[in-house]
CSV table of C-alpha atoms in Angstrom, one decimal:
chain,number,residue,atom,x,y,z
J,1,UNK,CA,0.5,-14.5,28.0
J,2,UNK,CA,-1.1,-17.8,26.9
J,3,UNK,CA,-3.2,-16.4,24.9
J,4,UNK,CA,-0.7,-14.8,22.9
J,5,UNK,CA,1.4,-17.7,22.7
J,6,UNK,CA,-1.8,-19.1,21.0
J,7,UNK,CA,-2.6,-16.4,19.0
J,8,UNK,CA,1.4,-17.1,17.6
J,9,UNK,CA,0.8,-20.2,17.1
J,10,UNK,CA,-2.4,-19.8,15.0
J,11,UNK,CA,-0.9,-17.5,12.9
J,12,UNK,CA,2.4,-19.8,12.2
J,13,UNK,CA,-0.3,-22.2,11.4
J,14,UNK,CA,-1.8,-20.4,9.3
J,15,UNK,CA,1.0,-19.1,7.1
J,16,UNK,CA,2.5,-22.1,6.5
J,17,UNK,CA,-1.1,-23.1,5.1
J,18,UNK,CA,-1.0,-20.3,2.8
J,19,UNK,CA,2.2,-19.6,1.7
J,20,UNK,CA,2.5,-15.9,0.4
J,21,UNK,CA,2.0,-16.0,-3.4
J,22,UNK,CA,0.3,-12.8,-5.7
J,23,UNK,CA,-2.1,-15.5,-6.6
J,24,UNK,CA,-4.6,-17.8,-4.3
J,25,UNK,CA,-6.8,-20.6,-5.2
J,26,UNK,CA,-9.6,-20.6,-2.9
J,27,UNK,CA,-10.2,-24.6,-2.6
J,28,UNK,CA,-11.2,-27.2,0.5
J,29,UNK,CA,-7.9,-27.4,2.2
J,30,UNK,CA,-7.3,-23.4,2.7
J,31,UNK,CA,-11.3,-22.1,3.2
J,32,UNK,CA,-12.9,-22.3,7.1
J,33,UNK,CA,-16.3,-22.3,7.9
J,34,UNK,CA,-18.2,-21.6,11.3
J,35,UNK,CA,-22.0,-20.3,12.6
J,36,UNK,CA,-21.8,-16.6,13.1
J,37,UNK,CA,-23.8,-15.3,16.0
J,38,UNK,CA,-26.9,-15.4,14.1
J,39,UNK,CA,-26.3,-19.0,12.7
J,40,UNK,CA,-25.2,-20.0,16.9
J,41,UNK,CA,-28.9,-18.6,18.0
J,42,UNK,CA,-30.2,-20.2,14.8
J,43,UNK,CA,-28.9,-23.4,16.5
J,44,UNK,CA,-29.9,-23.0,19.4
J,45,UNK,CA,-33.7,-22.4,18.3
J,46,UNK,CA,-33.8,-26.1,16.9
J,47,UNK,CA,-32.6,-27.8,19.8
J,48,UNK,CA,-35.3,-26.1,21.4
J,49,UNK,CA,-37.7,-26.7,19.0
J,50,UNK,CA,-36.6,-30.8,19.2
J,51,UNK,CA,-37.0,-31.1,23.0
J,52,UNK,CA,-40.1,-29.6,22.7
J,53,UNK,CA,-41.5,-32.0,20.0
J,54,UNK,CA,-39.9,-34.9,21.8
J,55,UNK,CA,-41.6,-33.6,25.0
J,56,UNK,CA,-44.9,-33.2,23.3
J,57,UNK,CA,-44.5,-36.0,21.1
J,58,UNK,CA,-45.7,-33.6,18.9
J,59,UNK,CA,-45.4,-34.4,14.7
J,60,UNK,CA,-45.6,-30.6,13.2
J,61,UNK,CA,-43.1,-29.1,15.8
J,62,UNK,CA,-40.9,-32.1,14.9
J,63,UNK,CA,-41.4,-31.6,11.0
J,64,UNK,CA,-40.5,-27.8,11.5
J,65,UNK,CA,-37.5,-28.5,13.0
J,66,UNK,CA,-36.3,-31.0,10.3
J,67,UNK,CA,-36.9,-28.7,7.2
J,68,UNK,CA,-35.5,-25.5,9.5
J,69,UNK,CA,-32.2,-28.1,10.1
J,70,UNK,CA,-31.7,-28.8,6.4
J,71,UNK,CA,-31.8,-25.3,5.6
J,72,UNK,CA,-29.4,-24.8,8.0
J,73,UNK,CA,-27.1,-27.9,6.4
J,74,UNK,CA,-27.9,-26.7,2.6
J,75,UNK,CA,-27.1,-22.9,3.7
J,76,UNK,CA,-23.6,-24.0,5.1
J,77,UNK,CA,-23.0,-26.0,1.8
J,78,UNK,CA,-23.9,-23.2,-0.4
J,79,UNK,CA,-21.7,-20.5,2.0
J,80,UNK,CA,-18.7,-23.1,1.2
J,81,UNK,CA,-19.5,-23.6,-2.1
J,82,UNK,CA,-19.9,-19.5,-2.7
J,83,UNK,CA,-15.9,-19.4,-2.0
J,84,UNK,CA,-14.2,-22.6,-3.1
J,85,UNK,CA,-13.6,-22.3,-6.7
J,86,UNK,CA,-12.8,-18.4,-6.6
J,87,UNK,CA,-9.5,-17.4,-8.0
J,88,UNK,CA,-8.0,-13.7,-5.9
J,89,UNK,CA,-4.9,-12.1,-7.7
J,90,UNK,CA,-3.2,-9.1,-7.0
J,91,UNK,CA,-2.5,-7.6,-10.2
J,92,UNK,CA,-1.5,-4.1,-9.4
J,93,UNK,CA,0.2,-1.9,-6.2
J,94,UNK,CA,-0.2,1.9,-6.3
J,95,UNK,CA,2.2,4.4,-4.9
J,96,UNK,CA,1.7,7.1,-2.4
J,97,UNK,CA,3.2,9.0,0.5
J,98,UNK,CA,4.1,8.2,4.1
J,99,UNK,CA,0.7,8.3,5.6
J,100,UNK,CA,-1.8,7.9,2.6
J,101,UNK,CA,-3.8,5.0,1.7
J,102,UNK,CA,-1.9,2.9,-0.8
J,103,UNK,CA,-4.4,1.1,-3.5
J,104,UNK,CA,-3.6,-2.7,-4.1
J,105,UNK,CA,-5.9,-3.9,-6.6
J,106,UNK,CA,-6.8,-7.6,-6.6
J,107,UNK,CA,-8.6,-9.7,-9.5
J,108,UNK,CA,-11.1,-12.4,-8.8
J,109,UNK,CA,-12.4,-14.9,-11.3
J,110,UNK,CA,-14.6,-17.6,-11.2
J,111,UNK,CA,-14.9,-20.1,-13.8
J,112,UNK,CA,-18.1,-21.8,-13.4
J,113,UNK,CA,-20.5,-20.5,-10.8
J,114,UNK,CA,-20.6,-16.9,-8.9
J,115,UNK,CA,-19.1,-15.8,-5.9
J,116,UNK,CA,-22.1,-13.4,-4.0
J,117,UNK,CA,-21.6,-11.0,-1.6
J,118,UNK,CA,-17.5,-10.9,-0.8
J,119,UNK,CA,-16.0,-9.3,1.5
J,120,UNK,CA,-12.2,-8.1,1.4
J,121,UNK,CA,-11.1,-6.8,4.7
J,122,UNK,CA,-7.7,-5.8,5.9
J,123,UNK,CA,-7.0,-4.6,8.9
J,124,UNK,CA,-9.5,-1.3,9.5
J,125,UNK,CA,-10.3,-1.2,5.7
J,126,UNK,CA,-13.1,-3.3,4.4
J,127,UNK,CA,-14.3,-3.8,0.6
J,128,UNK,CA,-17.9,-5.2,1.2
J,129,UNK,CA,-20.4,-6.7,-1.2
J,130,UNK,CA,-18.4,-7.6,-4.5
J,131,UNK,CA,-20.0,-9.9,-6.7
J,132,UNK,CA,-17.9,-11.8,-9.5
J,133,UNK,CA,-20.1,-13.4,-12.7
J,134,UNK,CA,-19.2,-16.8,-13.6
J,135,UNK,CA,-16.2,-16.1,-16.7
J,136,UNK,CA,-15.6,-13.1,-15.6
J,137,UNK,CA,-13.5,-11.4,-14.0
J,138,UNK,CA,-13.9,-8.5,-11.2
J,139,UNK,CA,-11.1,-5.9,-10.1
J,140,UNK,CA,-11.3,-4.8,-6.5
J,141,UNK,CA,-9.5,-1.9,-5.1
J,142,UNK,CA,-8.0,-2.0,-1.2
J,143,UNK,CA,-6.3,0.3,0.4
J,144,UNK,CA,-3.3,-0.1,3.1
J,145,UNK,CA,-2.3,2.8,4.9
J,146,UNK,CA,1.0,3.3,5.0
J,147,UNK,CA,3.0,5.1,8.2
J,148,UNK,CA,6.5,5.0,6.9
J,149,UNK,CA,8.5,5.3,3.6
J,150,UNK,CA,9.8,2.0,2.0
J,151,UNK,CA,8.1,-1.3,0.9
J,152,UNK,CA,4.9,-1.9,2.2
J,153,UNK,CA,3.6,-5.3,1.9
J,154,UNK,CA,0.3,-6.8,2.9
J,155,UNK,CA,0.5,-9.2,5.5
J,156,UNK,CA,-2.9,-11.0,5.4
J,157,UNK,CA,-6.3,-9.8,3.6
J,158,UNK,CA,-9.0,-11.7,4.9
J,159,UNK,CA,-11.1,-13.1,2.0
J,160,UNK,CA,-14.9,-14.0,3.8
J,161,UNK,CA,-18.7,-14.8,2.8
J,162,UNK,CA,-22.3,-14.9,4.6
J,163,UNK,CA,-24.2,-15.6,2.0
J,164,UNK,CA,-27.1,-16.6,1.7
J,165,UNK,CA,-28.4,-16.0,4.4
J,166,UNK,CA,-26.0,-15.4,7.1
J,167,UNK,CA,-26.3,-18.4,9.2
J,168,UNK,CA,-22.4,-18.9,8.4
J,169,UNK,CA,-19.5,-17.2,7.6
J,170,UNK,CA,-16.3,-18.9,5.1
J,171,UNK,CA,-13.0,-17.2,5.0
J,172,UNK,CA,-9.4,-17.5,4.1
J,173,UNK,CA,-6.5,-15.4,3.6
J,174,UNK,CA,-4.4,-14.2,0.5
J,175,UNK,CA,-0.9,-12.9,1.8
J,176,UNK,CA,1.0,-11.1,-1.4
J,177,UNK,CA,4.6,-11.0,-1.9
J,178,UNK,CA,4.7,-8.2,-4.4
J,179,UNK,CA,5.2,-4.7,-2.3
J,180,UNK,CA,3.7,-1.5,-2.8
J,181,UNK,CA,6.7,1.3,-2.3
J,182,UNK,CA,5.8,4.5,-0.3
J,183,UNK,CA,7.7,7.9,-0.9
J,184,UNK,CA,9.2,10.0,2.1
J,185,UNK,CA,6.5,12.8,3.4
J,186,UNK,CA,7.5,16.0,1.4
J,187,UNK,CA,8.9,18.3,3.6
J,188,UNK,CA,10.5,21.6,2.6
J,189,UNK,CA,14.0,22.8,3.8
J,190,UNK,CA,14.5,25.9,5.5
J,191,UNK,CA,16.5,26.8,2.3
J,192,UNK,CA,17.6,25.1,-0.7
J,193,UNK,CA,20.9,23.1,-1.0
J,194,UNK,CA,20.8,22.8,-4.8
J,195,UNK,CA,24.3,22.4,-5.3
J,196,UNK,CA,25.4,24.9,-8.5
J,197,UNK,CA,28.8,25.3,-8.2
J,198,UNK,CA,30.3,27.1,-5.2
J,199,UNK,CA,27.5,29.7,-4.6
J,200,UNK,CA,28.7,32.9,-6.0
J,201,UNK,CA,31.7,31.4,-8.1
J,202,UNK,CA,28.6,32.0,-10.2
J,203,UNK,CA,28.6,35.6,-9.9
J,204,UNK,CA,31.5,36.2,-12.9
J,205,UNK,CA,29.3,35.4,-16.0
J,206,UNK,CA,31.4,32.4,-16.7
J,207,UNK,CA,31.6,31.2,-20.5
J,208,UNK,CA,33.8,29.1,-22.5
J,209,UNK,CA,33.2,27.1,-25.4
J,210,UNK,CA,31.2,24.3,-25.5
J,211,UNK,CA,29.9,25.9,-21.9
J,212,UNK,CA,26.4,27.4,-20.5
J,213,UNK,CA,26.3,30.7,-19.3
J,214,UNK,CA,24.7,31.7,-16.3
J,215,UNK,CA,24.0,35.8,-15.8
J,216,UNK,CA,23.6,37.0,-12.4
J,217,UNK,CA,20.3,39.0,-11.6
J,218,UNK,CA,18.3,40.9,-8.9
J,219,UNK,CA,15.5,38.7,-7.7
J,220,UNK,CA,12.1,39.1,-8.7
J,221,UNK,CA,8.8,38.1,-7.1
J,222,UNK,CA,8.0,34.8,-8.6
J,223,UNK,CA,11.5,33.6,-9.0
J,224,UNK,CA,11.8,29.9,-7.7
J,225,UNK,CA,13.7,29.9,-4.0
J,226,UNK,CA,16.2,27.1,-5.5
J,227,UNK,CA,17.7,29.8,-7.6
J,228,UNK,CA,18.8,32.1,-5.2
J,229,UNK,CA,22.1,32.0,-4.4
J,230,UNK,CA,21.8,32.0,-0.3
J,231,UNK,CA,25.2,32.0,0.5
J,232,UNK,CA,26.0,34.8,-1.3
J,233,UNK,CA,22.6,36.5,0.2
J,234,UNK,CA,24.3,35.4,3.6
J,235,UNK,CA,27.3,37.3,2.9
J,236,UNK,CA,26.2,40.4,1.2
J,237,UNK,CA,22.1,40.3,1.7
J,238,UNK,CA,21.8,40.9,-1.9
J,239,UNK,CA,19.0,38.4,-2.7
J,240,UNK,CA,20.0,37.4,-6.6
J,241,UNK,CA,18.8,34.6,-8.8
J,242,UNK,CA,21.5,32.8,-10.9
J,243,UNK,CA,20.2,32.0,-14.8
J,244,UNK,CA,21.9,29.5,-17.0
J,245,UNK,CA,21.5,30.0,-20.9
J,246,UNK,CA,22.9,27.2,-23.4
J,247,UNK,CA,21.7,24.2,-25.5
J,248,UNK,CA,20.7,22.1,-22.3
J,249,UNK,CA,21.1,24.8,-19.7
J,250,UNK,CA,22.7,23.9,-16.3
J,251,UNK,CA,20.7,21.1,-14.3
J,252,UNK,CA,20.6,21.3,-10.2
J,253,UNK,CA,21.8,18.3,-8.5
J,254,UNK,CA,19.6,17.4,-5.5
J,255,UNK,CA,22.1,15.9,-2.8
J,256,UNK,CA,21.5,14.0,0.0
J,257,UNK,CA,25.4,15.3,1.3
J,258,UNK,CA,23.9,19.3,1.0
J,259,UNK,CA,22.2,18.9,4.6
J,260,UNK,CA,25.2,17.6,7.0
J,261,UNK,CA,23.7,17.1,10.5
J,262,UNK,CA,20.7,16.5,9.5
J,263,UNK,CA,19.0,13.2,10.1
J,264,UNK,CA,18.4,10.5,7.4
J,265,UNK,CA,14.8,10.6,7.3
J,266,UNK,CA,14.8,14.4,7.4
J,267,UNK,CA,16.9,14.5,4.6
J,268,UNK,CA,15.0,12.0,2.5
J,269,UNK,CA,11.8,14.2,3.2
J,270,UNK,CA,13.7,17.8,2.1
J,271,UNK,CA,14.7,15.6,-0.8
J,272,UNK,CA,11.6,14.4,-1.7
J,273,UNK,CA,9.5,17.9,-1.6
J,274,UNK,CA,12.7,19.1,-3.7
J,275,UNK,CA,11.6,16.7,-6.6
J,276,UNK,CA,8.1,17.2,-6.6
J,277,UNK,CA,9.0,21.1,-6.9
J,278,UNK,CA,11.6,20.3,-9.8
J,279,UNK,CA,9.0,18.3,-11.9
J,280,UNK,CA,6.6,21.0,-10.8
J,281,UNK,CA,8.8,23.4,-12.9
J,282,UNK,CA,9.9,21.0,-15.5
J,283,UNK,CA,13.2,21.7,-14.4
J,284,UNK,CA,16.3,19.2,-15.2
J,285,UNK,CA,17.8,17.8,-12.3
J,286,UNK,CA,19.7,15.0,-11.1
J,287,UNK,CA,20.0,13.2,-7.7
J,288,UNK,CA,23.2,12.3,-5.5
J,289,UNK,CA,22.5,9.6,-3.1
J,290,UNK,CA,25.3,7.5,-0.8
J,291,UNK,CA,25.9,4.2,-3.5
J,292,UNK,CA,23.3,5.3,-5.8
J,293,UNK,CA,23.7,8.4,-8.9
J,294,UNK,CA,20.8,9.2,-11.1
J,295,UNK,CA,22.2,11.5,-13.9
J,296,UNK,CA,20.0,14.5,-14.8
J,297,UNK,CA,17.0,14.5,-16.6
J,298,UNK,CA,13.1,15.8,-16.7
J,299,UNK,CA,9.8,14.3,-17.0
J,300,UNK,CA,7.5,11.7,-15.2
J,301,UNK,CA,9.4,8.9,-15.8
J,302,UNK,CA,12.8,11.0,-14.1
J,303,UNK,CA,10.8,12.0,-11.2
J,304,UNK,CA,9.4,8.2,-10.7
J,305,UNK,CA,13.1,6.8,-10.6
J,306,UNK,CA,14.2,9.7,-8.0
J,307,UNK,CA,10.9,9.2,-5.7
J,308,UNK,CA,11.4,5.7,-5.5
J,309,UNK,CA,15.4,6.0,-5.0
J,310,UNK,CA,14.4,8.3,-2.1
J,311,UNK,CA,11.6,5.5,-0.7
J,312,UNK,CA,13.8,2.4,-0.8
J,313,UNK,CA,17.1,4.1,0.0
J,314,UNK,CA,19.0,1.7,2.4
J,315,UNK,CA,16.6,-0.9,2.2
J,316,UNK,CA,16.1,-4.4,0.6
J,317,UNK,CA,13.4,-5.6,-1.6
J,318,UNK,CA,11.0,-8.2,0.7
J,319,UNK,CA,10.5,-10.6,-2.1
J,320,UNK,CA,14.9,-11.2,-1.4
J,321,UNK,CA,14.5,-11.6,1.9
J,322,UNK,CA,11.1,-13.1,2.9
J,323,UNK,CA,8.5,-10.3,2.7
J,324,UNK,CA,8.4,-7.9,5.3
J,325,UNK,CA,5.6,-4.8,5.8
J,326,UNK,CA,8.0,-1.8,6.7
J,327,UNK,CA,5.7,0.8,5.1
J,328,UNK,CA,3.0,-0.7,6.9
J,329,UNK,CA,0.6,0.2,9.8
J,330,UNK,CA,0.5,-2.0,12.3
């Protein structure tokens, strides 16, 4: 229990020392340094080395130690100095689906001097051994796996150095406020709701001016399983595929009201694996959501706006509300 309460603490601390922001400058006041377990025994090894020379009154043994100690004080200069002055932005999220690895790519720059041997590291996933030129700049790619739909927000990417020689380790933290968005899991109904009309009202060939046409036929192997009219097949069990002819033919609407009793994240799944099958067939098709209507349409750019309607549906943005990590494994 304590040490939670410290391990709180520490972290309150530490995020009102670096304020989320797509962009960190790594300088004095935000890096920490400390001996890692090699550097501790390194330690060690020259106090034991001093009381011997004391106890032997012995000049080499004391000369060894003093070169081995500013070694020791120039390598934890040089592990500071390898970080502060490195600039880390976070210039581009990736998208993905509940469960995959989302891609955040982060920028460093230096201006003047290099930055050896970086390490990026967030939670399990660890980017090791970048090296950014003095001038240049360097894009890095992490990944943050994801365990829900929605915004998914890093919470804190640890930003650390050994080098040169491992004796000590400097690190910070950059904490982004721009979110990634994850997509529902596709998963297939048992049958598609693609509302077109009232099932068979269909079935009469209807045509008027200014109209499409749809003909009614037997269905064929092939034929996509949205086009069968199921409640019809219910009825009858004639299985029969409904075709619509005209200048822009008849678009299905994909609607989050076609699967009462079922559960919102189920439905936002059927949805989901609904669109991926429409762009699949470069098909025209709209989407009804609760508050939201996206008219119909085809292409990449349609199918982006419906996927990420489907992710964010009933939530906020994190950068309104103080960023959150929804999408996020914890």
């Amino acid at each position: 229990m304590l040490l939670k309460s410290v391990r709180k603490r520490w972290q309150g601390w530490v995020n009102r020392r670096i304020p989320r922001s797509d962009t960190q400058q790594f300088v004095q006041n935000n890096i920490f340094i400390l001996p890692t377990g090699v550097g501790v025994v390194f330690g060690l090894l020259l106090v034991v080395m001093l009381l011997t020379g004391i106890n032997y009154q012995n000049s080499l043994i004391y000369l060894m130690t003093f070169i081995l100690g500013v070694v020791f004080v120039a390598a934890m200069h040089q592990t500071h100095r390898n970080l502060s002055g490195l600039q880390l932005t976070l210039v581009q999220t990736g998208e993905g689906y509940a469960g995959d690895k989302i891609p955040f790519v982060f920028r460093g720059t230096r201006s003047k001097e290099a930055t050896l041997a970086l390490e990026l590291r967030y939670h399990d996933q660890v980017l090791a051994q970048q090296h950014i030129q003095p001038g240049e700049s360097q894009d890095m790619t992490l990944l943050a796996r994801s365990s829900l739909r929605g915004y998914l927000v890093m919470d804190r990417v640890r930003v650390e150095t050994r080098f040169p020689f491992g004796l000590l380790k400097a690190w910070s933290w950059i904490r982004p406020a721009t979110a990634a968005v994850v997509y529902p899991r596709p998963l297939l109904p048992p049958e598609s709701p693609i509302a077109e009309g009232d099932d068979g009202e269909a079935d009469a060939r209807t045509t008027s001016d200014g109209q499409d046409h749809v003909d009614i036929r037997p269905w064929r192997q092939g034929d996509l399983s949205q086009r069968v009219l199921w409640k019809r097949y219910a009825r009858t069990g004639d299985m029969v595929i409904a075709e619509w002819s005209g200048q822009q033919g008849s678009p299905d609407w994909l609607d989050y009201d076609a699967f009462p009793g079922v559960e919102q994240e189920l439905r936002l799944s059927y949805l989901t694996a609904l669109v991926q099958q429409k762009l699949g067939a470069d098909e025209a098709f709209g989407l009804k959501l609760p508050g939201e209507f996206i008219a119909p349409d085809t292409g990449p750019a349609h199918g982006a706006r419906c996927l990420r309607a489907l992710a964010v549906f009933g939530q906020h943005d994190p950068a309104d509300q103080g960023a959150g990590h929804r999408g996020a494994m914890s």
